Coordinates of C-alpha atoms in Angstrom, one line a residue:
X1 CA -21.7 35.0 -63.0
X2 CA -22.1 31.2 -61.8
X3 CA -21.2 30.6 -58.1
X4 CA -18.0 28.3 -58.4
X5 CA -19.1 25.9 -55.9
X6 CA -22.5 25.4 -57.4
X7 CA -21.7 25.4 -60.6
X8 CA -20.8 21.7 -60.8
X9 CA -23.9 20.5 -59.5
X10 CA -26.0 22.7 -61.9
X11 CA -23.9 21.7 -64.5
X12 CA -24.3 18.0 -63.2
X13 CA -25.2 15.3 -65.6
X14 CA -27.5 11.8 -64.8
X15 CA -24.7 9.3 -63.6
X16 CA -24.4 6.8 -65.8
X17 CA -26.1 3.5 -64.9
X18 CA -24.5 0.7 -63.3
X19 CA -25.0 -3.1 -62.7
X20 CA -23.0 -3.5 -60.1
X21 CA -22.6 0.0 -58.2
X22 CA -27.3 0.9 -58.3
X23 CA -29.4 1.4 -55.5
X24 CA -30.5 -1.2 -53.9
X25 CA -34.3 -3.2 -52.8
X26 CA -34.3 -3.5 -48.7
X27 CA -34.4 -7.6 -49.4
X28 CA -31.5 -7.2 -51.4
X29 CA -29.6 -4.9 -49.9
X30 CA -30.2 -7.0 -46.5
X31 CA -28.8 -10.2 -47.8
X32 CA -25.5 -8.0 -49.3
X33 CA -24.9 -6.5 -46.1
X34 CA -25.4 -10.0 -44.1
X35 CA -23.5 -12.2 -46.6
X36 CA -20.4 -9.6 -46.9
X37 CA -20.3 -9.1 -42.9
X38 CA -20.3 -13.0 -42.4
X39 CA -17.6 -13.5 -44.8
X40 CA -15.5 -10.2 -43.6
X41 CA -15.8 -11.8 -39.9
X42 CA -14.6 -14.9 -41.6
X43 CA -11.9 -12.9 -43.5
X44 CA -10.6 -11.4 -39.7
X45 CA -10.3 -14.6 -38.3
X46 CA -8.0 -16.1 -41.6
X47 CA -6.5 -12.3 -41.0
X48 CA -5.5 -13.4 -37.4
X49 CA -4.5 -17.0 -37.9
X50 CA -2.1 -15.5 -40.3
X51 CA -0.8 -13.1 -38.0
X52 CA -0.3 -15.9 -35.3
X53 CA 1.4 -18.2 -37.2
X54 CA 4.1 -15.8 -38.8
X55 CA 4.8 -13.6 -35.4
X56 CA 2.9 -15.5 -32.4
X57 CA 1.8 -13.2 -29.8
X58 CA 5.0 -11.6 -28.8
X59 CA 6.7 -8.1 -28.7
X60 CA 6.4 -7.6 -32.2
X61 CA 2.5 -7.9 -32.5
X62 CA 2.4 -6.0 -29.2
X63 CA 4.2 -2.9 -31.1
X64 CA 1.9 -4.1 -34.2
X65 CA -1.1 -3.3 -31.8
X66 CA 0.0 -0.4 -30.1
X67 CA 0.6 1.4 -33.3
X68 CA -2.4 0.9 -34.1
X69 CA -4.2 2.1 -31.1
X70 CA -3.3 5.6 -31.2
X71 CA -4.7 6.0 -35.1
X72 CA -7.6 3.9 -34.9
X73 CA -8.4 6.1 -32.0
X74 CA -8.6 9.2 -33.5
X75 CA -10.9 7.7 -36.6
X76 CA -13.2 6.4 -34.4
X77 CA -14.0 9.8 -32.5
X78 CA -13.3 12.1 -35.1
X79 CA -14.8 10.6 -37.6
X80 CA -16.8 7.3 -36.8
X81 CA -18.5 9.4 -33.3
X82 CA -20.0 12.0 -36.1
X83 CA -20.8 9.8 -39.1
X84 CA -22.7 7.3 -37.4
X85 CA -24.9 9.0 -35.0
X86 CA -26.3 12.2 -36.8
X87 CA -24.6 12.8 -40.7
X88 CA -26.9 10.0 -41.3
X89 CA -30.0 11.1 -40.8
X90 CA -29.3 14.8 -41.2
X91 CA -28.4 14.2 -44.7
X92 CA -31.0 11.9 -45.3
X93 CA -33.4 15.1 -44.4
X94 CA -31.6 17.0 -46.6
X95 CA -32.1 14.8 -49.7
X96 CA -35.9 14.5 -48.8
X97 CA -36.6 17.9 -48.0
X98 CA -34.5 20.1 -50.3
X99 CA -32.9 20.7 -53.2
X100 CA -29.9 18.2 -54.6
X101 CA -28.3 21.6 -54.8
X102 CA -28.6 22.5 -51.3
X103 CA -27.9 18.4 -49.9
X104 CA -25.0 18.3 -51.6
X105 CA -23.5 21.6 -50.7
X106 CA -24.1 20.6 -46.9
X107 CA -22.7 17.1 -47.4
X108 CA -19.3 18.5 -49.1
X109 CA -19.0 21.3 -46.4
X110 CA -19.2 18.4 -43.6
X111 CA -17.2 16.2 -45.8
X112 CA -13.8 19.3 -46.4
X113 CA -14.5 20.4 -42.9
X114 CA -14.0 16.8 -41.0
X115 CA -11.8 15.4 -43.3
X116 CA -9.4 18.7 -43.7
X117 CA -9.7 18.8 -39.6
X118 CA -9.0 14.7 -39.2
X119 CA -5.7 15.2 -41.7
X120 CA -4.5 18.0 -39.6
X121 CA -4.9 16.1 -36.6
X122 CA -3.0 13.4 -38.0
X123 CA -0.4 15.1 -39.2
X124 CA 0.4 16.8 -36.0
X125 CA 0.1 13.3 -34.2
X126 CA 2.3 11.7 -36.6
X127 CA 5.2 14.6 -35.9
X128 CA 4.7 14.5 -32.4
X129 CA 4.3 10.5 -32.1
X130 CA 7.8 9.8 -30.4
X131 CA 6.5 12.3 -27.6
X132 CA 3.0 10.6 -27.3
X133 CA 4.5 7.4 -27.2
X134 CA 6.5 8.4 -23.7
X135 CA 3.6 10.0 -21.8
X136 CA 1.3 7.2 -23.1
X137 CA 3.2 4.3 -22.4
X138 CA 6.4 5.0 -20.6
X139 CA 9.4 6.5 -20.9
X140 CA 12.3 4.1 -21.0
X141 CA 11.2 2.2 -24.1
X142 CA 14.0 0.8 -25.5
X143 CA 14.7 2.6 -28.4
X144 CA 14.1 -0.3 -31.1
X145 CA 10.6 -0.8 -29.3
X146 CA 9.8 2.9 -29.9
X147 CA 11.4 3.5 -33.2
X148 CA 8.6 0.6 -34.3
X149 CA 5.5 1.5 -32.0
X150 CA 6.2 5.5 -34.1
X151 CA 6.6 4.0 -37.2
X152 CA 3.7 1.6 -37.3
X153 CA 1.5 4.3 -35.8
X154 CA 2.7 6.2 -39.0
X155 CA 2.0 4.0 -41.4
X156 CA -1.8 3.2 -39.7
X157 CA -2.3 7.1 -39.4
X158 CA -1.7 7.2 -43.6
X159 CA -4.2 4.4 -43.7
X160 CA -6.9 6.0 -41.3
X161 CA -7.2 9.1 -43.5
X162 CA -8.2 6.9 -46.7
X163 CA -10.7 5.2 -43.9
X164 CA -11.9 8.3 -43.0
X165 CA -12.6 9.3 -46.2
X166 CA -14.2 6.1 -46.9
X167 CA -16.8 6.5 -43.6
X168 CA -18.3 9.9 -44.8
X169 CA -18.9 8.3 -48.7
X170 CA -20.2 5.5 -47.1
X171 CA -22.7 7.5 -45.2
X172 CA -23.4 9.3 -48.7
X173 CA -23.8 6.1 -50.3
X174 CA -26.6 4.9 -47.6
X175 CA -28.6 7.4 -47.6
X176 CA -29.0 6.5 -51.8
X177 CA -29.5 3.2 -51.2
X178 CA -26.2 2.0 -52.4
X179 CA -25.2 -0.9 -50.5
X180 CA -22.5 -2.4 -53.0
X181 CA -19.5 -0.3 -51.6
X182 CA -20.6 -1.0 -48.1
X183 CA -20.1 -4.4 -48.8
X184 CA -17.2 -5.0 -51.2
X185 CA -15.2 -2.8 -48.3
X186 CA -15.8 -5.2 -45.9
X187 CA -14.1 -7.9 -48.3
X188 CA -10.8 -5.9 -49.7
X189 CA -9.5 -4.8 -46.1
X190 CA -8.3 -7.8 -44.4
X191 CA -7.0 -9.3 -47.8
X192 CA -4.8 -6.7 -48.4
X193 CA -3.5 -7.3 -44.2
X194 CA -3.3 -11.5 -45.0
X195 CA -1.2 -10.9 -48.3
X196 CA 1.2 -8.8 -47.1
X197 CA 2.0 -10.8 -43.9
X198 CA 2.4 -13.4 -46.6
X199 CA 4.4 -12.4 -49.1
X200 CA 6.7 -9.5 -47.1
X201 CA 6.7 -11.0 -43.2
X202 CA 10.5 -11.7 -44.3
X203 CA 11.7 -8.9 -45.5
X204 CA 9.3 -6.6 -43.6
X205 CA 8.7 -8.1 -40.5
X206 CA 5.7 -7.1 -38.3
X207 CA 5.6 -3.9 -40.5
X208 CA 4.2 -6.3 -43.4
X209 CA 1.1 -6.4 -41.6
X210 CA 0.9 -2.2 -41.2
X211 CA 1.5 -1.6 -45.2
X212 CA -1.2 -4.1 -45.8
X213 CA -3.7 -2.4 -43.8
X214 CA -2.4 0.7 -45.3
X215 CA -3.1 -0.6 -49.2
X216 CA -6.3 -2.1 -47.7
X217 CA -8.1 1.0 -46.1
X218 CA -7.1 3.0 -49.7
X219 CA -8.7 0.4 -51.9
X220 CA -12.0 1.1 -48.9
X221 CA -11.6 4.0 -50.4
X222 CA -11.2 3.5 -53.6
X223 CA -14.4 1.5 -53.7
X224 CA -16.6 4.1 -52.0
X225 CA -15.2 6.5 -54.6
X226 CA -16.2 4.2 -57.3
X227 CA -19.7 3.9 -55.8
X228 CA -20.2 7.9 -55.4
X229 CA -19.6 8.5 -58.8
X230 CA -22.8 6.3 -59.2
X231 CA -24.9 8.4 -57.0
X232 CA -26.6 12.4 -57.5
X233 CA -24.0 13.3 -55.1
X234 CA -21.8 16.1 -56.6
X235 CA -19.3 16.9 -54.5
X236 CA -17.4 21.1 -54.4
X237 CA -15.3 22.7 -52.6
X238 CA -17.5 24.4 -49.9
X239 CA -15.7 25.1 -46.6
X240 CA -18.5 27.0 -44.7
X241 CA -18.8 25.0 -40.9
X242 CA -21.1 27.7 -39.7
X243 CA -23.5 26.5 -42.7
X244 CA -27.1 25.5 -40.5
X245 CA -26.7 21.6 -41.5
X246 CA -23.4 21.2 -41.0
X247 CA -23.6 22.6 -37.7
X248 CA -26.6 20.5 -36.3
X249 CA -24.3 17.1 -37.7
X250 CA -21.7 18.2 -35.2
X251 CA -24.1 18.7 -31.8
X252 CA -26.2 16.3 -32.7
X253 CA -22.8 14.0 -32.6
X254 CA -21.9 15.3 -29.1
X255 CA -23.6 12.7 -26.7
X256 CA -21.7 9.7 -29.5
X257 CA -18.8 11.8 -29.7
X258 CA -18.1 11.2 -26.2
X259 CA -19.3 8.0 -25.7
X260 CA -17.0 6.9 -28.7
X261 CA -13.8 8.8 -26.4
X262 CA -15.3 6.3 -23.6
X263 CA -14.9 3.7 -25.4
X264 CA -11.3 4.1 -27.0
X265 CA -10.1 5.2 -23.6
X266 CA -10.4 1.9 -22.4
X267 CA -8.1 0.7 -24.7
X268 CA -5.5 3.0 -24.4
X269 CA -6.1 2.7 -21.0
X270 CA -5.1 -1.4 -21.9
X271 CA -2.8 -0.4 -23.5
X272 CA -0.7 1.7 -21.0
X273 CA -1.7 -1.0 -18.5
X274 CA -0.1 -4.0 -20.3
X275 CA 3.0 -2.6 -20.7
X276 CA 4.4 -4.2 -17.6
X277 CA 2.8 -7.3 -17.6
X278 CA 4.2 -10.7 -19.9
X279 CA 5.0 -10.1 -23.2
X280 CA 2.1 -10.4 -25.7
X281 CA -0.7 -9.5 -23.4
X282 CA -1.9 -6.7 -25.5
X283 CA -1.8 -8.6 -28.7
X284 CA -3.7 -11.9 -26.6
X285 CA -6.2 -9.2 -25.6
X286 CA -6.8 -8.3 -29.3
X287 CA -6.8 -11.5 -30.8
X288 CA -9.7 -12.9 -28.1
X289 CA -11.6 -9.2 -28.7
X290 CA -12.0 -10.1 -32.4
X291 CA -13.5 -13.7 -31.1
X292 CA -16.1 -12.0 -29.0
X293 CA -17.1 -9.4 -31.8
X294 CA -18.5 -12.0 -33.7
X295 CA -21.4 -13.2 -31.9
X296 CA -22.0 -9.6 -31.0
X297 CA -22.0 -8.5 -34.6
X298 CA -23.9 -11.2 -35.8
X299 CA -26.6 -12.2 -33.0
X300 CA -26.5 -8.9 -31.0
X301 CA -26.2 -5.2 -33.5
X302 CA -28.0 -7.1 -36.6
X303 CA -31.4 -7.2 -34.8
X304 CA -30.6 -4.1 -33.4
X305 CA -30.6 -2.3 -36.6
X306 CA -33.2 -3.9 -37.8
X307 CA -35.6 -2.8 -34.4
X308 CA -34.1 0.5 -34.4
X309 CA -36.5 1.8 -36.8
X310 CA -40.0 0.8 -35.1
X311 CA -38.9 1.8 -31.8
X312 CA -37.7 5.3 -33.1
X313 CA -41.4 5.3 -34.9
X314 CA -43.4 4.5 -31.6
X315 CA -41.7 6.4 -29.1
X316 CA -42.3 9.6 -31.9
X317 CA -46.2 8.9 -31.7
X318 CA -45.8 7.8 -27.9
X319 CA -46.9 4.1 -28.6
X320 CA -45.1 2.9 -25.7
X321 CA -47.3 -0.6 -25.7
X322 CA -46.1 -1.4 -29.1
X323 CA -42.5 -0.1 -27.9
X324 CA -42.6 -2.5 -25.0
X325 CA -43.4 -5.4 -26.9
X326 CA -40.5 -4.6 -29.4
X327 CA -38.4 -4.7 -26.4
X328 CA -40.0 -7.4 -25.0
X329 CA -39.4 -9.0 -28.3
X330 CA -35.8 -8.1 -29.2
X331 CA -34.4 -9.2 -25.2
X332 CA -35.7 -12.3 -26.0
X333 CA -34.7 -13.3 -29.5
X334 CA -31.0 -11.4 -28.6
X335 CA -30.6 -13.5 -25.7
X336 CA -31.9 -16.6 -27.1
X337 CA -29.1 -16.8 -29.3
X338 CA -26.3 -14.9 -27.4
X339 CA -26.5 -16.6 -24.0
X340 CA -25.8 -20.5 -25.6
X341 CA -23.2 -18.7 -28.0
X342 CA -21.6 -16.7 -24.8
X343 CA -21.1 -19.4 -22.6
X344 CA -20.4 -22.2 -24.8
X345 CA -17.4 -19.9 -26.4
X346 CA -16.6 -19.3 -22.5
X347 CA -16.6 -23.1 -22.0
X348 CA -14.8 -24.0 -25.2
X349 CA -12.7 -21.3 -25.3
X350 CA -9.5 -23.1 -24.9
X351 CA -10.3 -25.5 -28.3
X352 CA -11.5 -22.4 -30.2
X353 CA -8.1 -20.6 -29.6
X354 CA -6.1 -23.6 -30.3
X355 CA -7.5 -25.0 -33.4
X356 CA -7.8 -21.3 -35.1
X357 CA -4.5 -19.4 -34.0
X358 CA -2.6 -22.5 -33.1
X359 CA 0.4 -23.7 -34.7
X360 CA 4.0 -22.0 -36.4
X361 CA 5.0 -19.0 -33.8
X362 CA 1.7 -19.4 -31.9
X363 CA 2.1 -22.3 -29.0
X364 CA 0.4 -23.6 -25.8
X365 CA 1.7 -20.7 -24.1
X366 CA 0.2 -18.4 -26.1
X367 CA -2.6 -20.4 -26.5
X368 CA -3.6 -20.8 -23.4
X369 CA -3.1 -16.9 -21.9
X370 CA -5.3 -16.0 -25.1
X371 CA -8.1 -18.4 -24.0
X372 CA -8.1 -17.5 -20.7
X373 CA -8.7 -13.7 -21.6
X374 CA -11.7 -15.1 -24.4
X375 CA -13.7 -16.6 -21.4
X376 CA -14.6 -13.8 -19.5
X377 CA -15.0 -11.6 -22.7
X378 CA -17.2 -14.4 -24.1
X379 CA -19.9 -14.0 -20.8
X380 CA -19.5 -10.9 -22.0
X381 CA -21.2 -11.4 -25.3
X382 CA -25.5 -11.1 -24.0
X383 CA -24.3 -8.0 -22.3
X384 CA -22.7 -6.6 -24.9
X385 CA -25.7 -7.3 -27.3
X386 CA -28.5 -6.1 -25.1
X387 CA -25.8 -3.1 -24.3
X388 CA -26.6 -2.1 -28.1
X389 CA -30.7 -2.4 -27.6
X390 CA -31.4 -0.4 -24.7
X391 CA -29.2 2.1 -26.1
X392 CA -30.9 2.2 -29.0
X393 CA -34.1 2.3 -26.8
X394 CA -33.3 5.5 -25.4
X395 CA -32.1 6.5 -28.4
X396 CA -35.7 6.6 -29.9
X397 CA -36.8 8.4 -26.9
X398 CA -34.6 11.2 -27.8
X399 CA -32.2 10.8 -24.7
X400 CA -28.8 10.5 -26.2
X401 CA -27.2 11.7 -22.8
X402 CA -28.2 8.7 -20.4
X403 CA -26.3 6.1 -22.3
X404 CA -23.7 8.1 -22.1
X405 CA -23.4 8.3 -18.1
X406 CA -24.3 4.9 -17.9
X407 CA -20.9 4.1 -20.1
X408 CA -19.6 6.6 -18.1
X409 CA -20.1 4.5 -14.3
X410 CA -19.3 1.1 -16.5
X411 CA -15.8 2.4 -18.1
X412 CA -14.9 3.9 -14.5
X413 CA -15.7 -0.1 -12.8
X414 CA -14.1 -1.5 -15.9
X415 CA -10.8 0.4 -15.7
X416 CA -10.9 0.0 -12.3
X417 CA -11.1 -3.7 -11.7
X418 CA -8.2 -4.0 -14.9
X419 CA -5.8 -2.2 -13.1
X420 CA -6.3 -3.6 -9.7
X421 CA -6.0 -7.0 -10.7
X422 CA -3.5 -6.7 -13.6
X423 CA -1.0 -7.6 -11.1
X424 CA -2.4 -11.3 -10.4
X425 CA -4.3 -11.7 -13.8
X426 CA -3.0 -10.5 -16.0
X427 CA -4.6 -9.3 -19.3
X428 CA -7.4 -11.8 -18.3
X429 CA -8.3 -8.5 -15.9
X430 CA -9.2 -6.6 -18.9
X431 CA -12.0 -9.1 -20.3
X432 CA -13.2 -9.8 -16.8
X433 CA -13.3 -5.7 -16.1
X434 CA -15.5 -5.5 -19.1
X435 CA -17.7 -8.2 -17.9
X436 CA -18.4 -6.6 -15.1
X437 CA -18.5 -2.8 -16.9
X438 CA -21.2 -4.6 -18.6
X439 CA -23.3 -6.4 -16.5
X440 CA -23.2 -2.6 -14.3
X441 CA -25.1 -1.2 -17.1
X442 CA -27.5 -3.6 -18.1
X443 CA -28.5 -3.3 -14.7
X444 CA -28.8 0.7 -14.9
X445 CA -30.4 0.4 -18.3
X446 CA -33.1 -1.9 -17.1
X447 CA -34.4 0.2 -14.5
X448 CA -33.4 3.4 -16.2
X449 CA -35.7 2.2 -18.6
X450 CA -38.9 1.3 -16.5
X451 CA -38.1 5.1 -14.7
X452 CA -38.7 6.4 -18.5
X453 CA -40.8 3.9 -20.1
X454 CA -43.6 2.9 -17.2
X455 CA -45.6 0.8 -20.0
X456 CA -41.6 -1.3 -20.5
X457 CA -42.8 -4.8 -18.6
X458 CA -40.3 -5.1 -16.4
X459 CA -41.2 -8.6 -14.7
X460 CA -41.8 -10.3 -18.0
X461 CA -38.4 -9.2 -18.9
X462 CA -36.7 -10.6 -16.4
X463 CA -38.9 -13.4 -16.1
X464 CA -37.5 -14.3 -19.6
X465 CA -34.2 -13.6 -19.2
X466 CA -33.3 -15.8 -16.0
X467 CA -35.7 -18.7 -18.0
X468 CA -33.2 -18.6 -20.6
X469 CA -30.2 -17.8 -18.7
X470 CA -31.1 -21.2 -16.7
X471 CA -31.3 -23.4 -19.9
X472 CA -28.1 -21.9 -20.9
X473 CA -26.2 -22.5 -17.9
X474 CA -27.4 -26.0 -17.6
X475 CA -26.1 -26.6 -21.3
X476 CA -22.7 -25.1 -20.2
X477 CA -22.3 -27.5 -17.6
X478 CA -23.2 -30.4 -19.8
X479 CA -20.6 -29.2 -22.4
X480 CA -17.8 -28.9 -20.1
X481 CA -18.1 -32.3 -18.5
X482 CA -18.4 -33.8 -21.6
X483 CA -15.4 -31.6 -22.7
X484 CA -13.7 -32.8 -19.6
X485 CA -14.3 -36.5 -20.2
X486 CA -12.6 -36.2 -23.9
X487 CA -9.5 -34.3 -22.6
X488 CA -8.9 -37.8 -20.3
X489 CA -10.3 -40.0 -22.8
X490 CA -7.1 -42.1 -23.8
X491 CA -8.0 -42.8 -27.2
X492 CA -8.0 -38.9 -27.6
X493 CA -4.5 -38.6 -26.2
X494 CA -2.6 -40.3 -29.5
X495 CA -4.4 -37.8 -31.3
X496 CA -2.8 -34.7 -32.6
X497 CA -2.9 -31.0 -31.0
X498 CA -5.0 -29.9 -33.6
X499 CA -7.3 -32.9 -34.4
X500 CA -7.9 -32.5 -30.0
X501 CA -9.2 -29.3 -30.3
X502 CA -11.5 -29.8 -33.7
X503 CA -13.3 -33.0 -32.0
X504 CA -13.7 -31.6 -28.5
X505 CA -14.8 -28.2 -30.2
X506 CA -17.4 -29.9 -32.8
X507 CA -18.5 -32.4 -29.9
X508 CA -19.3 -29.7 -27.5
X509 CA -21.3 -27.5 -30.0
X510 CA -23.4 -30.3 -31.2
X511 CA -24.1 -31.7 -27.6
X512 CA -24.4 -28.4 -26.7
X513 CA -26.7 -27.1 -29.4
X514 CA -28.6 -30.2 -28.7
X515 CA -29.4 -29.7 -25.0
X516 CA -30.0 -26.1 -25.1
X517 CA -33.0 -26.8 -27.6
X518 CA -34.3 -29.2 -25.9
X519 CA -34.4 -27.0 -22.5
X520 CA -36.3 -24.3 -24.1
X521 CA -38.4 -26.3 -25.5
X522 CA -39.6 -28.6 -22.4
X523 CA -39.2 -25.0 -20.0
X524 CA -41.6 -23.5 -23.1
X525 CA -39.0 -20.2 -23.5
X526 CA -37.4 -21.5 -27.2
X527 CA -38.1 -18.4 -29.4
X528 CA -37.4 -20.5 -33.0
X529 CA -39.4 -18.1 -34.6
X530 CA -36.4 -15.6 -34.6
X531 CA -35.2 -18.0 -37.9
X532 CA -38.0 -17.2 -39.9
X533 CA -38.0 -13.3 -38.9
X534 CA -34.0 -13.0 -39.7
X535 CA -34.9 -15.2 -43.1
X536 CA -38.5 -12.5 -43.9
X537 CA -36.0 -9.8 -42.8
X538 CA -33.5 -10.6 -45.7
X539 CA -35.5 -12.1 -48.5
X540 CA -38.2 -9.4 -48.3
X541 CA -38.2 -7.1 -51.7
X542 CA -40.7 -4.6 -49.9

């Protein structure tokens, strides 16, 4: 008699083929990935001028934000802390090393096991949500600001289960190459937010927003399911968590696990915090977080993964001359295009808030508290970047514990130097805490580094780092004089709000694009071969 929860998978049939959900070439699955985050970053930013402009940032995107705290928290440590570190690679092994039989059995056992435990989890958090929202924030809420803090956190909890869902296929679809999901799921989510702000901000209000983020994260998942069909993956019904690979998934995940709990505590920690300072401080804080994400995302984690495998190789054969220079390497082209982007956001910060979120419900108040939390988060940006690097560094070495300590000492300085100074700052305390959380580590990383790493160069590093850091600087100041001249110029002041910011804004980034190149090229530390890598990197078919 056929095992019940084999007996799919030995019954399985070739999927049938597909032109638009197949495995796919590194080139091509490079450019999918790149072209689909570009235009999802793009996507967030239409997502929050749309938000701005129908509720501002007020009590309503407060509670918007709030209740969406408490879910997104629980996906990103539940599920996010285990897929991304070690399901990964453990199921990758799987697939090379054993039978589809056996690789799929493990991958469905992980798959019931997390997602049966996340929906639990959820379940009880939803019940008990009125009660989490008093110890969490505090306990004289009015009761219309609780009644919709609970029931957004509702809805979001609903749409967190279809995204956590979506993160294990995803991490099924990698591993066989299939790259179409990945990317069509970056471009469905914040549509489905925009359109329902759109066409239900009236009759919904603020919860218009939460049902459209709902709808979004199931048509994620959806798409993912679509995908997986594509694939050998055959999913059954196997429950066994003490099964050998499922098991290894989990502490392997440990070190992320808790570094993911860091990270989320620091926003409910913000959370918490704003509640007694001006209305729409929390929602200000998110809006200038997305801004700074995109640098990061685009200049910073992109080279990252693209490093992480040749460090991960040399550190395994104990090349550590060939690991320093990919360090070496990676510092230099990361900060070569996050320090200009950093502190020209930083310097411009006021124009880019303005001329994206400004206008309808969004005004100079709002603009201006908002711009004032970007410019601390936006020195923040190299940090951030390199942040991602050196943990991937000692990553390769097999040390997933250090990072986490280091986090550790940062989050502790971080949460620290938000709540002392909420009081006088505001939420610009947050963004300024997490500069200096930062800037902590990078410090602890560097040497932390050399202590593991004695071939890592440390004097070239920082050699090239204050080099660039210079030219940077020296463009900053350049831009905001020139900035500062256009704000007095009086043929600017007959000018529209909105035409202000656009000129100021493209003035300063083409002046400032303009010095900056020129400085690393006459101080001979310009790096323009990074183009032509990130262009090889996506084109290539091999």
């Amino acid at each position: 008699m056929k095992n019940p929860e084999t007996t799919p998978i030995e019954e399985h049939q070739p999927p049938k083929k597909s032109r638009i959900f197949s495995p796919r070439q590194a080139g091509v699955a490079a450019l999918l990935v790149t072209v689909a985050t570009l235009l999802s970053t793009i996507l967030g930013l239409v997502r929050d001028k749309v938000m701005a402009h129908y509720f501002g940032a007020n009590l309503d995107t407060d509670f918007y934000n709030y209740g969406y705290t408490i879910p997104d928290t629980l996906q990103n440590i539940l599920i996010m802390g285990v897929t991304s570190s070690s399901f990964i690679p453990l199921f990758s092994e799987y697939v090379a090393n054993k039978s589809r039989e056996e690789a799929n059995r493990m991958a469905s056992a992980f798959m019931n096991v997390t997602l049966g435990f996340f929906i639990v989890v959820c379940l009880i958090v939803g019940i008990f949500m009125p009660q989490i929202a008093d110890v969490w924030l505090k306990r004289d809420l009015t009761p219309d600001a609780k009644e919709a803090i609970v029931g957004i956190a509702r809805i979001f909890l609903v749409g967190q289960i279809a995204f956590g869902l979506s993160k294990i296929l995803s991490g099924i679809l990698q591993t066989h190459k299939h790259f179409t999901a990945y990317a069509l799921a970056l471009l469905v989510y914040n549509p489905a937010i925009i359109l329902g702000i759109i066409f239900f901000h009236e009759s919904a209000g603020i919860y218009s927003a939460a049902y459209g983020a709902a709808i979004g994260a199931c048509l994620v998942a959806l798409v993912n399911i679509l995908d997986t069909l594509r694939t050998d993956y055959q999913h059954t019904w196997n429950w066994d968590w003490r099964e050998e690979g499922v098991k290894r998934i989990f502490v392997l995940a440990i070190p992320n696990f808790l570094n993911m709990a860091l990270l989320q505590t620091i926003f409910l920690a913000y959370s918490r915090i704003s509640m007694s300072l001006a209305e729409g401080s929390y929602s200000a804080f998110r809006y200038a977080l997305n801004f700074e994400s995109f640098p990061v995302s685009i200049f910073g984690i992109s080279f990252v993964t693209a490093i992480f495998p040749y460090l991960a190789e040399n550190a395994s054969k104990k090349n550590f001359v060939n690991f320093n220079y990919n360090i070496q390497n990676s510092i230099k082209q990361i900060l070569f295009l996050t320090l200009p982007a950093g502190l020209g956001m930083a310097v411009l910060s006021h124009e880019i808030i303005g001329l994206v979120l400004g206008g309808g419900k969004f005004g100079r108040s709002e603009i201006d508290m908002t711009a004032r939390i970007l410019f601390f988060y936006a020195l923040a940006v190299p940090l951030e970047s390199l942040w991602y690097l050196f943990a991937r560094a000692f990553y390769a070495c097999q040390d997933t514990w250090t990072p986490f300590w280091y986090r550790l000492i940062g989050t502790v300085v971080n949460l620290s130097i938000s709540y002392f100074f909420a009081a006088s700052m505001g939420a610009t305390s947050f963004s300024l805490g997490l500069f200096v959380g930062f800037f902590l580590q990078i410090i602890l990383f560097t040497f932390g580094l050399k202590r593991r790493v004695p071939e890592f160069d440390l004097n070239s590093g920082l050699l090239g780092a204050a080099k660039l850091t210079a030219c940077a600087m020296a463009m900053s100041v350049v831009v905001f004089f020139a900035n500062d001249f256009l704000l007095s110029a009086p043929w600017m002041l007959t000018r529209s709000d909105r035409l202000q910011y656009l000129i100021r804004l493209l003035s300063g980034m083409g002046l400032g694009v303009g010095v900056y190149f020129s400085l690393t090229y006459i101080f001979k530390c310009a790096d323009f071969s990074v183009f032509d890598r990130v262009l090889g990197r996506i084109l290539k078919r091999k």
